[in-house]
Amino acid sequence: MSRAISRALRALAAAASPPPRVLATQDVVAVASRLRRRRRCHRTVAGSASRSRGLSTARDDDDDETSAAPVPVLIVGGGPVGLTLSYLLSRAGVDSTLIERRADGATTHPQAHFVNNRTMEIFRHVSGLERVVTRSQPPLKHWRKFLYKTQMVGGVELGRVDHFAGGGGGGREGEGEGEGEEEEEENRDAASPTSVAHFGQHRLEPELLDRAIAAHPRGIRGFAHGTECVGATCDDDGVTATVRDATSPRMAGAKKNDDEKNAQRERTLRASYLVAADGASSRTRERLGVGLRGTPEMQHLVNVHFRSRKLARALREDDGGDGAAMLYFVFNPSVVAVVVAHDVRGDGEFVAQVPYFPPTQSAEEDFGMEACVGLARAAAGGAAAGENENENDSFDDVDVRSVRAWTMSAEVADEFVAGRGRAFLCGDAAHRFPPAGGFGMNTGIQDAHNLAWKLAVAVASAGDGGSGAPSARNLLRSYHAERRPVAVGNTRLSVSNFRQVLKIPTALGLPPDAAAALTEATAALPSFAAKAALNAGLALGRAQCGDLLLTDNAIGNARRATVKRMCEEGGGKTLRLQFPTEDLGFVYGPGSEHAATGDWARRDRGQSDDGLGTAATLVPPGTLVVGGRLPHAWLSLHLGPNDDRKSAKHISSLDLLELSVLDGAIGGDDAHAAWATQELRSTPGVVFTLIKTLRDDEEPRSHSMRLTLANDTIQRLRDAAPAGVSIRLAIVAPTASIARGVERYYYEGGKRPSDDRFVIAVDEKGAWTRAAGGADAFVRPDGHVAWIGARADERSDDDGDEGVDAGSVEVVAALRRELGMY
Ligand SMILES: Cc1cc2nc3c(=O)[nH]c(=O)nc-3n(C[C@H](O)[C@H](O)[C@H](O)COP(=O)(O)OP(=O)(O)OC[C@H]3O[C@@H](n4cnc5c(N)ncnc54)[C@H](O)[C@@H]3O)c2cc1C
């Protein structure tokens, strides 16, 4: 087929499809730039959005918002978790309003930077976000290592750990260093279709915000920035939130706690459900009366966010061009710090994390601008370290952008569902743990992924009290049952990672508890004396990293040798970067018990005595188990009879659940390709997917029997599905010719399922068969498996002859169970 005809057909298919609610990547970019322009007057726009929806600000004096129509979901907090939830709700067809205290949209202060595989898999279906993150990755050589050094540039290297040695984790090179399908080939056998990434939260949030606005049924009107939630009460029917304008200066004459005047600035908003995504210091959690369990205040830290072009260049050139790393653990007599190198290109971007010790020290008094510049330069290895000051090595261009104090805790909320089943905690509001291992944001985004489709079903079934209706309460309660154990597991892992981090300073003669003990011991002194004593103690400690460590002496030699050995030995001796089992192997619900007693080693951190509760069961990534994530395997999308394989679209088995990973039109010139194009442009809604796997040694008669039975099962599922839930049939054929047979059966035989949720894929390399043993599977909208059929080698050709698919009863039961219809 000529290209011109193909283009014309694509245009026709596009014209025939409904206008896309969710945009392809190029559209998103265009919308994003429009939004950036609009965001300059964002406050005004958000204000008018508030008026239209009933969300009030101080300026909306006349409306009585309590009588306005309730919004289905109110999200408090527009960090990465709230934004992801907003996007996913829109894609599931649910209207929501997100209120965010900050007026300017996204954070500019980088915290999270490590994006794990599961989050990237979710981003794969967030309007091309996975692709954007992957493409903007710095070269892998810039972030594959952690370095333990006396200073970032030059100095003495105490140890290094390469986290991609041996090809682990599928980290990809960025910016023209080998992207695209070749890479997919290379990653063919990896556990995930996507790789982990190094992408700062301050860059991620604007991308999420743009997509969330573009996907929202009311566009920018679904967002109220510069608005703060100051109260929330729940009843059996919904939530009443009190909000106020967070941007207007205090009114003239208003005193602190001037209740009457503050009340004038407050308005209420009614919602069916409320999600608290307002971060680690969540006031909404407190207002809902939910407590935290675990260890508060493990450490107090200051983050110093700075740029330095000179430092970036020096790192790129240091060590024969191998001086760049993701993390620098710096130990010298001036500073002990962990520095995250967000970017060593261009102007460079870094965050130094330094512990401080309240109440003797305070972030405001002890980490002023001058102190922070000195600290950054001392970590870099410039003049502040006291040696060789000259223009080239002094890093005199250090530009401190922001300084932020934070407290490291290891706590999990008692309840993730509160307020009579009407309120939910998500992200840091539900769990806060040490950043070691990079699990905070990732866990929160995965919370949102679990919650969004459940809220969508609950909203769609509201008012439907029939016997076939899902129990919103049961369904939403499963959010707590499924996500809390994951948060507990990740909390324990993060604490254990933090302890790994501390082993290195301990080996260097810097026992982590010494400074805290000193702070306590000097607490009774007048504050100036306590500060002087603490500073002297800290300086004494850091002096261990001077000559004693670096010159040829018994103590220094032994310490250097120990750290070097710890880095070389790996195996949990130092902090790891990747945790594939925890990242991809958590199991929800009934399968969890089965997995725990099955062949898999149960890594249950639930036996711990930290009082947190039971952790999720983990299985090796890629294990097909009920409750686990559907294993990834590369497949080709079947595109129709004229599909010459050149146009084959590589998809992951995870993409069978949502095709939106493919931009634009599918190609091909038949009804199936036209359908596929439409499918990938449509709003997904809440879709459960039945994957039917065909075997190549089965008789064609068996194939058609299995397809007939599949149709029967699909019909039963559709009959059982409540409002707002659709069912997709995905056929995985072992070869292109069997796929063509399937297509003929459905299209020429007129048996195509009546709704558009249908896909045919080809398992040319047998990857899916290896991953799933040829079994059928029924999968939830969030990619977790609800039911598994018999493995291919357990089926016989006669299986279908009875005329009823034995599995169909089980599949329908699984659907009902997952929807809380029991
Ligand atoms: C140094 C550091 C490094 C980290 N590195 C990683 C990493 O590599 N990977 C990782 O996964 N995680 C990492 N984390 C953790 C990560 O930053 C957090 O888990 C993440 O920010 C949580 O997102 P969130 O949306 O739940 O909360 P937040 O990002 O805190 O967002 C909450 C939002 O709610 C708003 N808000 C608060 N109160 C109100 C209110 N009353 N009304 C309206 N709006 C309100 C806030 O303004 C804020 O925008 C790191 C954390 C730190 C401190």
PDB file of N, CA, C and O and ligand atoms in Angstrom, residues 76-82 99-102 105 110-115 201 205 227-230 277-284 287 303 340 351 353 406 426-429 431 433 435 437-444, ligand 1:
ATOM      1  N   VAL A  76      -7.151  17.450  47.745  1.00  0.00           N
ATOM      2  CA  VAL A  76      -6.425  18.505  48.458  1.00  0.00           C
ATOM      3  C   VAL A  76      -4.937  18.249  48.258  1.00  0.00           C
ATOM      4  O   VAL A  76      -4.395  17.250  48.741  1.00  0.00           O
ATOM      5  N   GLY A  77      -4.290  19.147  47.531  1.00  0.00           N
ATOM      6  CA  GLY A  77      -2.841  19.010  47.329  1.00  0.00           C
ATOM      7  C   GLY A  77      -2.500  18.705  45.886  1.00  0.00           C
ATOM      8  O   GLY A  77      -2.982  17.722  45.322  1.00  0.00           O
ATOM      9  N   GLY A  78      -1.683  19.559  45.291  1.00  0.00           N
ATOM     10  CA  GLY A  78      -1.303  19.404  43.892  1.00  0.00           C
ATOM     11  C   GLY A  78       0.172  19.089  43.736  1.00  0.00           C
ATOM     12  O   GLY A  78       0.851  19.628  42.868  1.00  0.00           O
ATOM     13  N   GLY A  79       0.685  18.200  44.609  1.00  0.00           N
ATOM     14  CA  GLY A  79       2.034  17.656  44.405  1.00  0.00           C
ATOM     15  C   GLY A  79       1.943  16.545  43.367  1.00  0.00           C
ATOM     16  O   GLY A  79       0.906  16.387  42.697  1.00  0.00           O
ATOM     17  N   PRO A  80       3.006  15.753  43.218  1.00  0.00           N
ATOM     18  CA  PRO A  80       2.974  14.713  42.184  1.00  0.00           C
ATOM     19  C   PRO A  80       1.827  13.725  42.365  1.00  0.00           C
ATOM     20  O   PRO A  80       1.267  13.226  41.378  1.00  0.00           O
ATOM     21  N   VAL A  81       1.447  13.473  43.614  1.00  0.00           N
ATOM     22  CA  VAL A  81       0.411  12.460  43.852  1.00  0.00           C
ATOM     23  C   VAL A  81      -0.976  13.016  43.512  1.00  0.00           C
ATOM     24  O   VAL A  81      -1.755  12.385  42.781  1.00  0.00           O
ATOM     25  N   GLY A  82      -1.284  14.224  44.003  1.00  0.00           N
ATOM     26  CA  GLY A  82      -2.581  14.823  43.691  1.00  0.00           C
ATOM     27  C   GLY A  82      -2.747  15.020  42.192  1.00  0.00           C
ATOM     28  O   GLY A  82      -3.829  14.790  41.637  1.00  0.00           O
ATOM     29  N   ILE A  99      -7.435  21.354  44.746  1.00  0.00           N
ATOM     30  CA  ILE A  99      -7.041  22.637  45.320  1.00  0.00           C
ATOM     31  C   ILE A  99      -5.605  22.537  45.827  1.00  0.00           C
ATOM     32  O   ILE A  99      -5.200  21.528  46.404  1.00  0.00           O
ATOM     33  N   GLU A 100      -4.858  23.555  45.550  1.00  0.00           N
ATOM     34  CA  GLU A 100      -3.431  23.571  45.891  1.00  0.00           C
ATOM     35  C   GLU A 100      -3.091  24.929  46.502  1.00  0.00           C
ATOM     36  O   GLU A 100      -3.421  25.967  45.927  1.00  0.00           O
ATOM     37  N   ARG A 101      -2.422  24.856  47.635  1.00  0.00           N
ATOM     38  CA  ARG A 101      -2.092  26.072  48.370  1.00  0.00           C
ATOM     39  C   ARG A 101      -1.197  27.002  47.562  1.00  0.00           C
ATOM     40  O   ARG A 101      -1.360  28.195  47.555  1.00  0.00           O
ATOM     41  N   ARG A 102      -0.226  26.409  46.871  1.00  0.00           N
ATOM     42  CA  ARG A 102       0.706  27.245  46.098  1.00  0.00           C
ATOM     43  C   ARG A 102      -0.036  27.894  44.938  1.00  0.00           C
ATOM     44  O   ARG A 102      -0.831  27.245  44.259  1.00  0.00           O
ATOM     45  N   GLY A 105       1.459  26.849  40.847  1.00  0.00           N
ATOM     46  CA  GLY A 105       1.386  25.547  40.189  1.00  0.00           C
ATOM     47  C   GLY A 105       2.311  24.533  40.788  1.00  0.00           C
ATOM     48  O   GLY A 105       1.965  23.867  41.752  1.00  0.00           O
ATOM     49  N   PRO A 110      13.616  20.917  44.137  1.00  0.00           N
ATOM     50  CA  PRO A 110      13.642  19.487  43.824  1.00  0.00           C
ATOM     51  C   PRO A 110      13.743  18.634  45.080  1.00  0.00           C
ATOM     52  O   PRO A 110      14.568  18.911  45.943  1.00  0.00           O
ATOM     53  N   GLN A 111      12.906  17.651  45.179  1.00  0.00           N
ATOM     54  CA  GLN A 111      13.049  16.623  46.222  1.00  0.00           C
ATOM     55  C   GLN A 111      13.276  15.301  45.502  1.00  0.00           C
ATOM     56  O   GLN A 111      14.409  14.922  45.266  1.00  0.00           O
ATOM     57  N   ALA A 112      12.169  14.631  45.153  1.00  0.00           N
ATOM     58  CA  ALA A 112      12.305  13.337  44.492  1.00  0.00           C
ATOM     59  C   ALA A 112      13.028  13.498  43.151  1.00  0.00           C
ATOM     60  O   ALA A 112      12.901  14.524  42.482  1.00  0.00           O
ATOM     61  N   HIS A 113      13.771  12.486  42.787  1.00  0.00           N
ATOM     62  CA  HIS A 113      14.443  12.498  41.483  1.00  0.00           C
ATOM     63  C   HIS A 113      14.508  11.107  40.883  1.00  0.00           C
ATOM     64  O   HIS A 113      14.679  10.957  39.688  1.00  0.00           O
ATOM     65  N   PHE A 114      14.345  10.066  41.724  1.00  0.00           N
ATOM     66  CA  PHE A 114      14.424   8.705  41.197  1.00  0.00           C
ATOM     67  C   PHE A 114      13.019   8.179  40.944  1.00  0.00           C
ATOM     68  O   PHE A 114      12.202   8.097  41.859  1.00  0.00           O
ATOM     69  N   VAL A 115      12.745   7.869  39.693  1.00  0.00           N
ATOM     70  CA  VAL A 115      11.426   7.363  39.312  1.00  0.00           C
ATOM     71  C   VAL A 115      11.582   5.880  39.021  1.00  0.00           C
ATOM     72  O   VAL A 115      12.395   5.496  38.179  1.00  0.00           O
ATOM     73  N   GLN A 201      11.665  16.147  40.687  1.00  0.00           N
ATOM     74  CA  GLN A 201      10.251  16.412  40.986  1.00  0.00           C
ATOM     75  C   GLN A 201       9.828  17.792  40.468  1.00  0.00           C
ATOM     76  O   GLN A 201       8.700  17.985  40.039  1.00  0.00           O
ATOM     77  N   GLU A 205       6.557  17.766  38.062  1.00  0.00           N
ATOM     78  CA  GLU A 205       5.260  18.349  38.432  1.00  0.00           C
ATOM     79  C   GLU A 205       4.656  19.202  37.310  1.00  0.00           C
ATOM     80  O   GLU A 205       3.463  19.072  37.026  1.00  0.00           O
ATOM     81  N   THR A 227      -5.266  28.150  46.694  1.00  0.00           N
ATOM     82  CA  THR A 227      -6.423  27.888  47.551  1.00  0.00           C
ATOM     83  C   THR A 227      -6.036  26.822  48.574  1.00  0.00           C
ATOM     84  O   THR A 227      -5.428  25.813  48.220  1.00  0.00           O
ATOM     85  N   GLU A 228      -6.404  27.073  49.808  1.00  0.00           N
ATOM     86  CA  GLU A 228      -5.981  26.186  50.881  1.00  0.00           C
ATOM     87  C   GLU A 228      -7.188  25.541  51.537  1.00  0.00           C
ATOM     88  O   GLU A 228      -8.210  26.207  51.753  1.00  0.00           O
ATOM     89  N   CYS A 229      -7.063  24.276  51.854  1.00  0.00           N
ATOM     90  CA  CYS A 229      -8.128  23.594  52.600  1.00  0.00           C
ATOM     91  C   CYS A 229      -7.858  23.832  54.091  1.00  0.00           C
ATOM     92  O   CYS A 229      -6.764  23.525  54.577  1.00  0.00           O
ATOM     93  N   VAL A 230      -8.846  24.360  54.795  1.00  0.00           N
ATOM     94  CA  VAL A 230      -8.634  24.629  56.225  1.00  0.00           C
ATOM     95  C   VAL A 230      -9.612  23.850  57.099  1.00  0.00           C
ATOM     96  O   VAL A 230      -9.606  23.998  58.318  1.00  0.00           O
ATOM     97  N   ALA A 277      -4.116  14.647  49.627  1.00  0.00           N
ATOM     98  CA  ALA A 277      -2.799  14.423  49.018  1.00  0.00           C
ATOM     99  C   ALA A 277      -1.941  15.638  49.370  1.00  0.00           C
ATOM    100  O   ALA A 277      -1.229  16.182  48.536  1.00  0.00           O
ATOM    101  N   ASP A 278      -2.076  16.061  50.629  1.00  0.00           N
ATOM    102  CA  ASP A 278      -1.443  17.320  51.025  1.00  0.00           C
ATOM    103  C   ASP A 278      -0.120  17.119  51.753  1.00  0.00           C
ATOM    104  O   ASP A 278       0.281  17.954  52.558  1.00  0.00           O
ATOM    105  N   GLY A 279       0.540  16.024  51.454  1.00  0.00           N
ATOM    106  CA  GLY A 279       1.933  15.901  51.842  1.00  0.00           C
ATOM    107  C   GLY A 279       2.172  15.407  53.259  1.00  0.00           C
ATOM    108  O   GLY A 279       1.253  15.119  54.026  1.00  0.00           O
ATOM    109  N   ALA A 280       3.463  15.351  53.603  1.00  0.00           N
ATOM    110  CA  ALA A 280       3.897  14.719  54.848  1.00  0.00           C
ATOM    111  C   ALA A 280       3.339  15.410  56.086  1.00  0.00           C
ATOM    112  O   ALA A 280       3.119  14.774  57.111  1.00  0.00           O
ATOM    113  N   SER A 281       3.114  16.715  56.002  1.00  0.00           N
ATOM    114  CA  SER A 281       2.573  17.424  57.170  1.00  0.00           C
ATOM    115  C   SER A 281       1.069  17.602  57.056  1.00  0.00           C
ATOM    116  O   SER A 281       0.508  18.579  57.558  1.00  0.00           O
ATOM    117  N   SER A 282       0.427  16.666  56.379  1.00  0.00           N
ATOM    118  CA  SER A 282      -1.003  16.784  56.072  1.00  0.00           C
ATOM    119  C   SER A 282      -1.861  17.231  57.254  1.00  0.00           C
ATOM    120  O   SER A 282      -2.005  16.530  58.253  1.00  0.00           O
ATOM    121  N   ARG A 283      -2.455  18.399  57.112  1.00  0.00           N
ATOM    122  CA  ARG A 283      -3.409  18.851  58.123  1.00  0.00           C
ATOM    123  C   ARG A 283      -4.747  18.149  57.909  1.00  0.00           C
ATOM    124  O   ARG A 283      -5.515  17.971  58.838  1.00  0.00           O
ATOM    125  N   THR A 284      -5.004  17.784  56.670  1.00  0.00           N
ATOM    126  CA  THR A 284      -6.273  17.097  56.400  1.00  0.00           C
ATOM    127  C   THR A 284      -6.309  15.765  57.150  1.00  0.00           C
ATOM    128  O   THR A 284      -7.337  15.394  57.720  1.00  0.00           O
ATOM    129  N   ARG A 287      -7.164  16.544  60.616  1.00  0.00           N
ATOM    130  CA  ARG A 287      -8.579  16.926  60.755  1.00  0.00           C
ATOM    131  C   ARG A 287      -9.492  15.713  60.680  1.00  0.00           C
ATOM    132  O   ARG A 287     -10.558  15.691  61.283  1.00  0.00           O
ATOM    133  N   ASN A 303      17.840  21.005  53.055  1.00  0.00           N
ATOM    134  CA  ASN A 303      18.171  20.812  51.641  1.00  0.00           C
ATOM    135  C   ASN A 303      18.613  22.141  51.057  1.00  0.00           C
ATOM    136  O   ASN A 303      17.874  23.129  51.147  1.00  0.00           O
ATOM    137  N   VAL A 340      22.756  15.398  45.793  1.00  0.00           N
ATOM    138  CA  VAL A 340      22.103  14.811  44.618  1.00  0.00           C
ATOM    139  C   VAL A 340      22.478  15.679  43.426  1.00  0.00           C
ATOM    140  O   VAL A 340      22.223  16.885  43.436  1.00  0.00           O
ATOM    141  N   VAL A 351      21.319  19.342  44.824  1.00  0.00           N
ATOM    142  CA  VAL A 351      20.718  19.547  46.140  1.00  0.00           C
ATOM    143  C   VAL A 351      21.624  18.884  47.170  1.00  0.00           C
ATOM    144  O   VAL A 351      21.884  17.675  47.096  1.00  0.00           O
ATOM    145  N   GLN A 353      22.106  17.761  50.983  1.00  0.00           N
ATOM    146  CA  GLN A 353      21.325  17.469  52.193  1.00  0.00           C
ATOM    147  C   GLN A 353      22.281  17.408  53.380  1.00  0.00           C
ATOM    148  O   GLN A 353      23.229  16.620  53.367  1.00  0.00           O
ATOM    149  N   TRP A 406      13.518  19.923  56.502  1.00  0.00           N
ATOM    150  CA  TRP A 406      12.518  18.851  56.545  1.00  0.00           C
ATOM    151  C   TRP A 406      12.917  17.820  57.594  1.00  0.00           C
ATOM    152  O   TRP A 406      14.075  17.787  58.038  1.00  0.00           O
ATOM    153  N   CYS A 426      -3.524   9.738  50.640  1.00  0.00           N
ATOM    154  CA  CYS A 426      -2.772   9.311  49.461  1.00  0.00           C
ATOM    155  C   CYS A 426      -1.384   9.952  49.503  1.00  0.00           C
ATOM    156  O   CYS A 426      -1.242  11.125  49.837  1.00  0.00           O
ATOM    157  N   GLY A 427      -0.358   9.213  49.149  1.00  0.00           N
ATOM    158  CA  GLY A 427       0.989   9.787  49.089  1.00  0.00           C
ATOM    159  C   GLY A 427       1.554  10.045  50.474  1.00  0.00           C
ATOM    160  O   GLY A 427       1.255   9.344  51.436  1.00  0.00           O
ATOM    161  N   ASP A 428       2.347  11.103  50.580  1.00  0.00           N
ATOM    162  CA  ASP A 428       3.004  11.407  51.859  1.00  0.00           C
ATOM    163  C   ASP A 428       1.998  11.661  52.981  1.00  0.00           C
ATOM    164  O   ASP A 428       2.330  11.529  54.152  1.00  0.00           O
ATOM    165  N   ALA A 429       0.785  12.044  52.652  1.00  0.00           N
ATOM    166  CA  ALA A 429      -0.232  12.228  53.690  1.00  0.00           C
ATOM    167  C   ALA A 429      -0.517  10.896  54.385  1.00  0.00           C
ATOM    168  O   ALA A 429      -0.922  10.869  55.545  1.00  0.00           O
ATOM    169  N   HIS A 431       1.827   8.160  54.292  1.00  0.00           N
ATOM    170  CA  HIS A 431       3.065   7.489  54.722  1.00  0.00           C
ATOM    171  C   HIS A 431       4.239   8.424  54.481  1.00  0.00           C
ATOM    172  O   HIS A 431       4.333   9.077  53.446  1.00  0.00           O
ATOM    173  N   PHE A 433       8.501   8.390  54.859  1.00  0.00           N
ATOM    174  CA  PHE A 433       9.656   7.590  55.231  1.00  0.00           C
ATOM    175  C   PHE A 433      10.941   8.154  54.648  1.00  0.00           C
ATOM    176  O   PHE A 433      10.907   9.055  53.803  1.00  0.00           O
ATOM    177  N   PRO A 435      14.052   9.103  52.464  1.00  0.00           N
ATOM    178  CA  PRO A 435      14.126   9.051  51.000  1.00  0.00           C
ATOM    179  C   PRO A 435      15.126   8.028  50.466  1.00  0.00           C
ATOM    180  O   PRO A 435      15.202   7.826  49.254  1.00  0.00           O
ATOM    181  N   GLY A 437      16.534   5.182  48.861  1.00  0.00           N
ATOM    182  CA  GLY A 437      15.893   4.187  48.007  1.00  0.00           C
ATOM    183  C   GLY A 437      14.852   4.818  47.087  1.00  0.00           C
ATOM    184  O   GLY A 437      14.403   4.196  46.135  1.00  0.00           O
ATOM    185  N   GLY A 438      14.456   6.066  47.399  1.00  0.00           N
ATOM    186  CA  GLY A 438      13.555   6.789  46.493  1.00  0.00           C
ATOM    187  C   GLY A 438      12.172   6.172  46.375  1.00  0.00           C
ATOM    188  O   GLY A 438      11.678   5.936  45.269  1.00  0.00           O
ATOM    189  N   PHE A 439      11.524   5.932  47.502  1.00  0.00           N
ATOM    190  CA  PHE A 439      10.213   5.292  47.438  1.00  0.00           C
ATOM    191  C   PHE A 439       9.035   6.214  47.711  1.00  0.00           C
ATOM    192  O   PHE A 439       7.891   5.837  47.490  1.00  0.00           O
ATOM    193  N   GLY A 440       9.272   7.415  48.272  1.00  0.00           N
ATOM    194  CA  GLY A 440       8.154   8.244  48.731  1.00  0.00           C
ATOM    195  C   GLY A 440       7.178   8.600  47.619  1.00  0.00           C
ATOM    196  O   GLY A 440       5.993   8.247  47.665  1.00  0.00           O
ATOM    197  N   MET A 441       7.664   9.318  46.643  1.00  0.00           N
ATOM    198  CA  MET A 441       6.786   9.750  45.559  1.00  0.00           C
ATOM    199  C   MET A 441       6.283   8.537  44.758  1.00  0.00           C
ATOM    200  O   MET A 441       5.113   8.481  44.370  1.00  0.00           O
ATOM    201  N   ASN A 442       7.174   7.591  44.541  1.00  0.00           N
ATOM    202  CA  ASN A 442       6.772   6.413  43.764  1.00  0.00           C
ATOM    203  C   ASN A 442       5.612   5.681  44.437  1.00  0.00           C
ATOM    204  O   ASN A 442       4.631   5.308  43.781  1.00  0.00           O
ATOM    205  N   THR A 443       5.725   5.499  45.756  1.00  0.00           N
ATOM    206  CA  THR A 443       4.648   4.805  46.470  1.00  0.00           C
ATOM    207  C   THR A 443       3.358   5.617  46.368  1.00  0.00           C
ATOM    208  O   THR A 443       2.271   5.061  46.170  1.00  0.00           O
ATOM    209  N   GLY A 444       3.471   6.945  46.492  1.00  0.00           N
ATOM    210  CA  GLY A 444       2.287   7.803  46.433  1.00  0.00           C
ATOM    211  C   GLY A 444       1.608   7.754  45.070  1.00  0.00           C
ATOM    212  O   GLY A 444       0.375   7.696  44.976  1.00  0.00           O
TER     213      GLY A 444
HETATM  214  C1  LIG B   1      15.441  15.042  49.926  1.00  0.00           C
HETATM  215  C2  LIG B   1      14.329  14.208  49.392  1.00  0.00           C
HETATM  216  C3  LIG B   1      14.558  13.356  48.330  1.00  0.00           C
HETATM  217  C4  LIG B   1      13.546  12.547  47.862  1.00  0.00           C
HETATM  218  N1  LIG B   1      13.791  11.697  46.821  1.00  0.00           N
HETATM  219  C5  LIG B   1      12.811  10.897  46.376  1.00  0.00           C
HETATM  220  C6  LIG B   1      13.027  10.062  45.239  1.00  0.00           C
HETATM  221  O1  LIG B   1      14.108  10.060  44.641  1.00  0.00           O
HETATM  222  N2  LIG B   1      11.991   9.290  44.812  1.00  0.00           N
HETATM  223  C7  LIG B   1      10.774   9.304  45.440  1.00  0.00           C
HETATM  224  O2  LIG B   1       9.879   8.559  45.019  1.00  0.00           O
HETATM  225  N3  LIG B   1      10.536  10.118  46.484  1.00  0.00           N
HETATM  226  C8  LIG B   1      11.518  10.916  46.968  1.00  0.00           C
HETATM  227  N4  LIG B   1      11.261  11.779  47.976  1.00  0.00           N
HETATM  228  C9  LIG B   1       9.907  11.848  48.549  1.00  0.00           C
HETATM  229  C10 LIG B   1       8.992  12.734  47.707  1.00  0.00           C
HETATM  230  O3  LIG B   1       9.512  14.021  47.581  1.00  0.00           O
HETATM  231  C11 LIG B   1       7.622  12.784  48.349  1.00  0.00           C
HETATM  232  O4  LIG B   1       7.226  11.469  48.658  1.00  0.00           O
HETATM  233  C12 LIG B   1       6.597  13.421  47.423  1.00  0.00           C
HETATM  234  O5  LIG B   1       6.810  14.800  47.291  1.00  0.00           O
HETATM  235  C13 LIG B   1       5.186  13.201  47.964  1.00  0.00           C
HETATM  236  O6  LIG B   1       4.272  13.746  47.078  1.00  0.00           O
HETATM  237  P1  LIG B   1       2.827  14.212  47.578  1.00  0.00           P
HETATM  238  O7  LIG B   1       2.135  14.722  46.365  1.00  0.00           O
HETATM  239  O8  LIG B   1       2.217  13.139  48.387  1.00  0.00           O
HETATM  240  O9  LIG B   1       3.127  15.389  48.598  1.00  0.00           O
HETATM  241  P2  LIG B   1       3.830  16.794  48.347  1.00  0.00           P
HETATM  242  O10 LIG B   1       4.820  16.700  47.262  1.00  0.00           O
HETATM  243  O11 LIG B   1       4.285  17.254  49.668  1.00  0.00           O
HETATM  244  O12 LIG B   1       2.650  17.703  47.836  1.00  0.00           O
HETATM  245  C14 LIG B   1       1.628  18.122  48.710  1.00  0.00           C
HETATM  246  C15 LIG B   1       0.998  19.378  48.138  1.00  0.00           C
HETATM  247  O13 LIG B   1      -0.108  19.737  48.931  1.00  0.00           O
HETATM  248  C16 LIG B   1      -0.125  21.150  49.104  1.00  0.00           C
HETATM  249  N5  LIG B   1      -0.863  21.421  50.337  1.00  0.00           N
HETATM  250  C17 LIG B   1      -0.479  21.144  51.593  1.00  0.00           C
HETATM  251  N6  LIG B   1      -1.444  21.494  52.459  1.00  0.00           N
HETATM  252  C18 LIG B   1      -2.473  22.007  51.730  1.00  0.00           C
HETATM  253  C19 LIG B   1      -3.742  22.533  52.050  1.00  0.00           C
HETATM  254  N7  LIG B   1      -4.179  22.578  53.303  1.00  0.00           N
HETATM  255  N8  LIG B   1      -4.545  22.981  51.065  1.00  0.00           N
HETATM  256  C20 LIG B   1      -4.118  22.921  49.773  1.00  0.00           C
HETATM  257  N9  LIG B   1      -2.915  22.431  49.409  1.00  0.00           N
HETATM  258  C21 LIG B   1      -2.104  21.964  50.378  1.00  0.00           C
HETATM  259  C22 LIG B   1       1.341  21.523  49.155  1.00  0.00           C
HETATM  260  O14 LIG B   1       1.535  22.873  48.803  1.00  0.00           O
HETATM  261  C23 LIG B   1       1.956  20.564  48.147  1.00  0.00           C
HETATM  262  O15 LIG B   1       1.993  21.108  46.864  1.00  0.00           O
HETATM  263  C24 LIG B   1      12.278  12.598  48.470  1.00  0.00           C
HETATM  264  C25 LIG B   1      12.033  13.473  49.535  1.00  0.00           C
HETATM  265  C26 LIG B   1      13.043  14.263  49.986  1.00  0.00           C
HETATM  266  C27 LIG B   1      12.762  15.186  51.137  1.00  0.00           C
END
